[in-house]
Amino acid sequence: MNLENLKSNFERDGYVILNDFFNENEVKEMKNAGIELTQNVPVDAKTVFKTSQASQETNKYFMESSDNIGYFYEKDALDNNGDLMIDQSLALNKVGHALHRLNPIFEVYTYSEKVISVCRALGLIQPVVAQSMYIYKNPGIGGEVVPHQDSTFLYTEPDTLVGFWIALDNATLENGCLWAIPGSHKSHVYQRMLCNHADNLKKQTFQGIFPKFNDSDFIPLTLKKSGLILIHGRVVHKSDHNKSLLSRHAYTFHVYDEDKSKYSEQNWLQTKIGFKALYI
Ligand SMILES: O=C(O)CCC(=O)C(=O)O
């Protein structure tokens, strides 16, 4: 792994691609673990997403996934009664947000020497992992992710958020690879999602306005499976609907530097078990 210029390229573009970051066996192990998750979805996870009236219940389920493993379906996978319209193995949008603590496979790779080397190359002093997700983006059904900055959701002051996005399939134009606006991290966090944890409903509100960007502002970040994309918390990025016949699985997690910044108490995701450092 060549980490030369990693920091300067990251600071210039707001993202960096590292090809062949994990080896074939490591990728296989993570992908199998992601597939296994689809075979063990608790029944109550499905009922949570049964009706559109269940938003309060859905929100509770979402909030509780901070320190847990929550299962989130593609909106087109369930009918109005919450019954599956497609095979269970293809129905999930994502699973999160504490795989890095609660699933032994994802824990090993998140806290691996390879990840630690990247954090050191970026100059992070005390990186801690705040969340993790397995994203399926399954063929035909994997929905689009609209343009956003990750720091909208995981705000740290000052902002030191870095996303690790690991391709477990080839990510192509056809199956919904990431797209990003180079240099967009040099602007501020346009919008923040705030959550009042003192309020029982724990509803989220948005503060600020996220601007409209042109499609032509984005460039595609295609990469082969086993590649890693590092994404600055303020880089505007998105991904398209997967219209292909091929899956686009990815494992992703976010770190911030606890030595340099404070995690906002107004972020939706709060931990009771504590964020674990990659190193101190
Ligand atoms: O994997 C994707 O398609 C999008 C992921 C993303 O944008 C995110 O996790 O912030």
PDB file of N, CA, C and O in Angstrom, residues 1-13 15-19 21 114 117-123 230:
ATOM      1  N   MET A   1       0.857  -1.207   0.000  1.00  0.00           N
ATOM      2  CA  MET A   1       0.000   0.000   0.000  1.00  0.00           C
ATOM      3  C   MET A   1       0.891   1.255   0.000  1.00  0.00           C
ATOM      4  O   MET A   1       1.733   1.410   0.877  1.00  0.00           O
ATOM      5  N   ASN A   2       0.721   2.091  -0.998  1.00  0.00           N
ATOM      6  CA  ASN A   2       1.544   3.288  -1.086  1.00  0.00           C
ATOM      7  C   ASN A   2       0.780   4.480  -0.483  1.00  0.00           C
ATOM      8  O   ASN A   2      -0.200   4.958  -1.061  1.00  0.00           O
ATOM      9  N   LEU A   3       1.269   4.921   0.679  1.00  0.00           N
ATOM     10  CA  LEU A   3       0.540   5.992   1.375  1.00  0.00           C
ATOM     11  C   LEU A   3       1.175   7.371   1.149  1.00  0.00           C
ATOM     12  O   LEU A   3       0.747   8.355   1.735  1.00  0.00           O
ATOM     13  N   GLU A   4       2.177   7.368   0.259  1.00  0.00           N
ATOM     14  CA  GLU A   4       2.833   8.638  -0.059  1.00  0.00           C
ATOM     15  C   GLU A   4       1.796   9.572  -0.691  1.00  0.00           C
ATOM     16  O   GLU A   4       0.968   9.135  -1.490  1.00  0.00           O
ATOM     17  N   ASN A   5       1.857  10.803  -0.376  1.00  0.00           N
ATOM     18  CA  ASN A   5       0.937  11.816  -0.946  1.00  0.00           C
ATOM     19  C   ASN A   5      -0.518  11.655  -0.520  1.00  0.00           C
ATOM     20  O   ASN A   5      -1.378  12.381  -1.017  1.00  0.00           O
ATOM     21  N   LEU A   6      -0.784  10.681   0.340  1.00  0.00           N
ATOM     22  CA  LEU A   6      -2.186  10.445   0.726  1.00  0.00           C
ATOM     23  C   LEU A   6      -2.799  11.712   1.333  1.00  0.00           C
ATOM     24  O   LEU A   6      -3.864  12.164   0.924  1.00  0.00           O
ATOM     25  N   LYS A   7      -2.072  12.296   2.298  1.00  0.00           N
ATOM     26  CA  LYS A   7      -2.613  13.453   3.021  1.00  0.00           C
ATOM     27  C   LYS A   7      -2.786  14.649   2.069  1.00  0.00           C
ATOM     28  O   LYS A   7      -3.823  15.310   2.081  1.00  0.00           O
ATOM     29  N   SER A   8      -1.773  14.894   1.237  1.00  0.00           N
ATOM     30  CA  SER A   8      -1.875  16.073   0.365  1.00  0.00           C
ATOM     31  C   SER A   8      -2.978  15.885  -0.684  1.00  0.00           C
ATOM     32  O   SER A   8      -3.718  16.821  -0.993  1.00  0.00           O
ATOM     33  N   ASN A   9      -3.123  14.672  -1.206  1.00  0.00           N
ATOM     34  CA  ASN A   9      -4.207  14.442  -2.176  1.00  0.00           C
ATOM     35  C   ASN A   9      -5.575  14.557  -1.507  1.00  0.00           C
ATOM     36  O   ASN A   9      -6.519  15.100  -2.080  1.00  0.00           O
ATOM     37  N   PHE A  10      -5.647  14.056  -0.277  1.00  0.00           N
ATOM     38  CA  PHE A  10      -6.915  14.134   0.469  1.00  0.00           C
ATOM     39  C   PHE A  10      -7.269  15.602   0.738  1.00  0.00           C
ATOM     40  O   PHE A  10      -8.416  16.016   0.583  1.00  0.00           O
ATOM     41  N   GLU A  11      -6.251  16.365   1.105  1.00  0.00           N
ATOM     42  CA  GLU A  11      -6.511  17.786   1.391  1.00  0.00           C
ATOM     43  C   GLU A  11      -6.863  18.554   0.117  1.00  0.00           C
ATOM     44  O   GLU A  11      -7.642  19.490   0.139  1.00  0.00           O
ATOM     45  N   ARG A  12      -6.308  18.110  -1.005  1.00  0.00           N
ATOM     46  CA  ARG A  12      -6.582  18.809  -2.276  1.00  0.00           C
ATOM     47  C   ARG A  12      -7.996  18.493  -2.795  1.00  0.00           C
ATOM     48  O   ARG A  12      -8.778  19.380  -3.112  1.00  0.00           O
ATOM     49  N   ASP A  13      -8.333  17.193  -2.855  1.00  0.00           N
ATOM     50  CA  ASP A  13      -9.589  16.778  -3.508  1.00  0.00           C
ATOM     51  C   ASP A  13     -10.725  16.490  -2.531  1.00  0.00           C
ATOM     52  O   ASP A  13     -11.890  16.518  -2.905  1.00  0.00           O
ATOM     53  N   TYR A  15     -11.036  13.565  -1.281  1.00  0.00           N
ATOM     54  CA  TYR A  15     -11.184  12.110  -1.308  1.00  0.00           C
ATOM     55  C   TYR A  15      -9.908  11.518  -1.887  1.00  0.00           C
ATOM     56  O   TYR A  15      -9.125  12.209  -2.552  1.00  0.00           O
ATOM     57  N   VAL A  16      -9.709  10.251  -1.605  1.00  0.00           N
ATOM     58  CA  VAL A  16      -8.556   9.524  -2.154  1.00  0.00           C
ATOM     59  C   VAL A  16      -9.021   8.097  -2.435  1.00  0.00           C
ATOM     60  O   VAL A  16      -9.788   7.528  -1.654  1.00  0.00           O
ATOM     61  N   ILE A  17      -8.562   7.560  -3.554  1.00  0.00           N
ATOM     62  CA  ILE A  17      -8.867   6.157  -3.865  1.00  0.00           C
ATOM     63  C   ILE A  17      -7.609   5.316  -3.660  1.00  0.00           C
ATOM     64  O   ILE A  17      -6.541   5.666  -4.167  1.00  0.00           O
ATOM     65  N   LEU A  18      -7.754   4.248  -2.886  1.00  0.00           N
ATOM     66  CA  LEU A  18      -6.640   3.304  -2.708  1.00  0.00           C
ATOM     67  C   LEU A  18      -7.095   1.956  -3.274  1.00  0.00           C
ATOM     68  O   LEU A  18      -7.996   1.313  -2.710  1.00  0.00           O
ATOM     69  N   ASN A  19      -6.515   1.592  -4.402  1.00  0.00           N
ATOM     70  CA  ASN A  19      -6.910   0.316  -5.022  1.00  0.00           C
ATOM     71  C   ASN A  19      -6.308  -0.858  -4.252  1.00  0.00           C
ATOM     72  O   ASN A  19      -5.279  -0.709  -3.586  1.00  0.00           O
ATOM     73  N   PHE A  21      -6.997  -2.389  -1.560  1.00  0.00           N
ATOM     74  CA  PHE A  21      -6.711  -2.093  -0.144  1.00  0.00           C
ATOM     75  C   PHE A  21      -6.787  -3.359   0.708  1.00  0.00           C
ATOM     76  O   PHE A  21      -5.932  -3.611   1.550  1.00  0.00           O
ATOM     77  N   LYS A 114      -4.151  -2.077   8.526  1.00  0.00           N
ATOM     78  CA  LYS A 114      -4.241  -1.323   7.265  1.00  0.00           C
ATOM     79  C   LYS A 114      -4.991  -0.007   7.485  1.00  0.00           C
ATOM     80  O   LYS A 114      -4.586   1.045   6.993  1.00  0.00           O
ATOM     81  N   SER A 117      -2.878   2.390   9.531  1.00  0.00           N
ATOM     82  CA  SER A 117      -1.818   3.045   8.728  1.00  0.00           C
ATOM     83  C   SER A 117      -2.384   4.242   7.968  1.00  0.00           C
ATOM     84  O   SER A 117      -1.715   5.279   7.844  1.00  0.00           O
ATOM     85  N   VAL A 118      -3.595   4.080   7.438  1.00  0.00           N
ATOM     86  CA  VAL A 118      -4.206   5.191   6.689  1.00  0.00           C
ATOM     87  C   VAL A 118      -4.482   6.370   7.626  1.00  0.00           C
ATOM     88  O   VAL A 118      -4.203   7.528   7.298  1.00  0.00           O
ATOM     89  N   CYS A 119      -4.999   6.066   8.816  1.00  0.00           N
ATOM     90  CA  CYS A 119      -5.284   7.147   9.780  1.00  0.00           C
ATOM     91  C   CYS A 119      -4.003   7.884  10.153  1.00  0.00           C
ATOM     92  O   CYS A 119      -3.987   9.113  10.251  1.00  0.00           O
ATOM     93  N   ARG A 120      -2.931   7.121  10.325  1.00  0.00           N
ATOM     94  CA  ARG A 120      -1.645   7.762  10.670  1.00  0.00           C
ATOM     95  C   ARG A 120      -1.164   8.623   9.500  1.00  0.00           C
ATOM     96  O   ARG A 120      -0.688   9.733   9.682  1.00  0.00           O
ATOM     97  N   ALA A 121      -1.317   8.089   8.269  1.00  0.00           N
ATOM     98  CA  ALA A 121      -0.875   8.844   7.086  1.00  0.00           C
ATOM     99  C   ALA A 121      -1.691  10.140   6.933  1.00  0.00           C
ATOM    100  O   ALA A 121      -1.191  11.130   6.409  1.00  0.00           O
ATOM    101  N   LEU A 122      -2.928  10.116   7.389  1.00  0.00           N
ATOM    102  CA  LEU A 122      -3.760  11.334   7.326  1.00  0.00           C
ATOM    103  C   LEU A 122      -3.425  12.305   8.458  1.00  0.00           C
ATOM    104  O   LEU A 122      -3.949  13.419   8.506  1.00  0.00           O
ATOM    105  N   GLY A 123      -2.600  11.850   9.397  1.00  0.00           N
ATOM    106  CA  GLY A 123      -2.195  12.722  10.510  1.00  0.00           C
ATOM    107  C   GLY A 123      -3.200  12.748  11.649  1.00  0.00           C
ATOM    108  O   GLY A 123      -3.173  13.656  12.491  1.00  0.00           O
ATOM    109  N   LEU A 230     -11.489   7.093   0.568  1.00  0.00           N
ATOM    110  CA  LEU A 230     -11.545   7.929   1.772  1.00  0.00           C
ATOM    111  C   LEU A 230     -12.334   9.174   1.411  1.00  0.00           C
ATOM    112  O   LEU A 230     -12.042   9.804   0.389  1.00  0.00           O
TER     113      LEU A 230
END
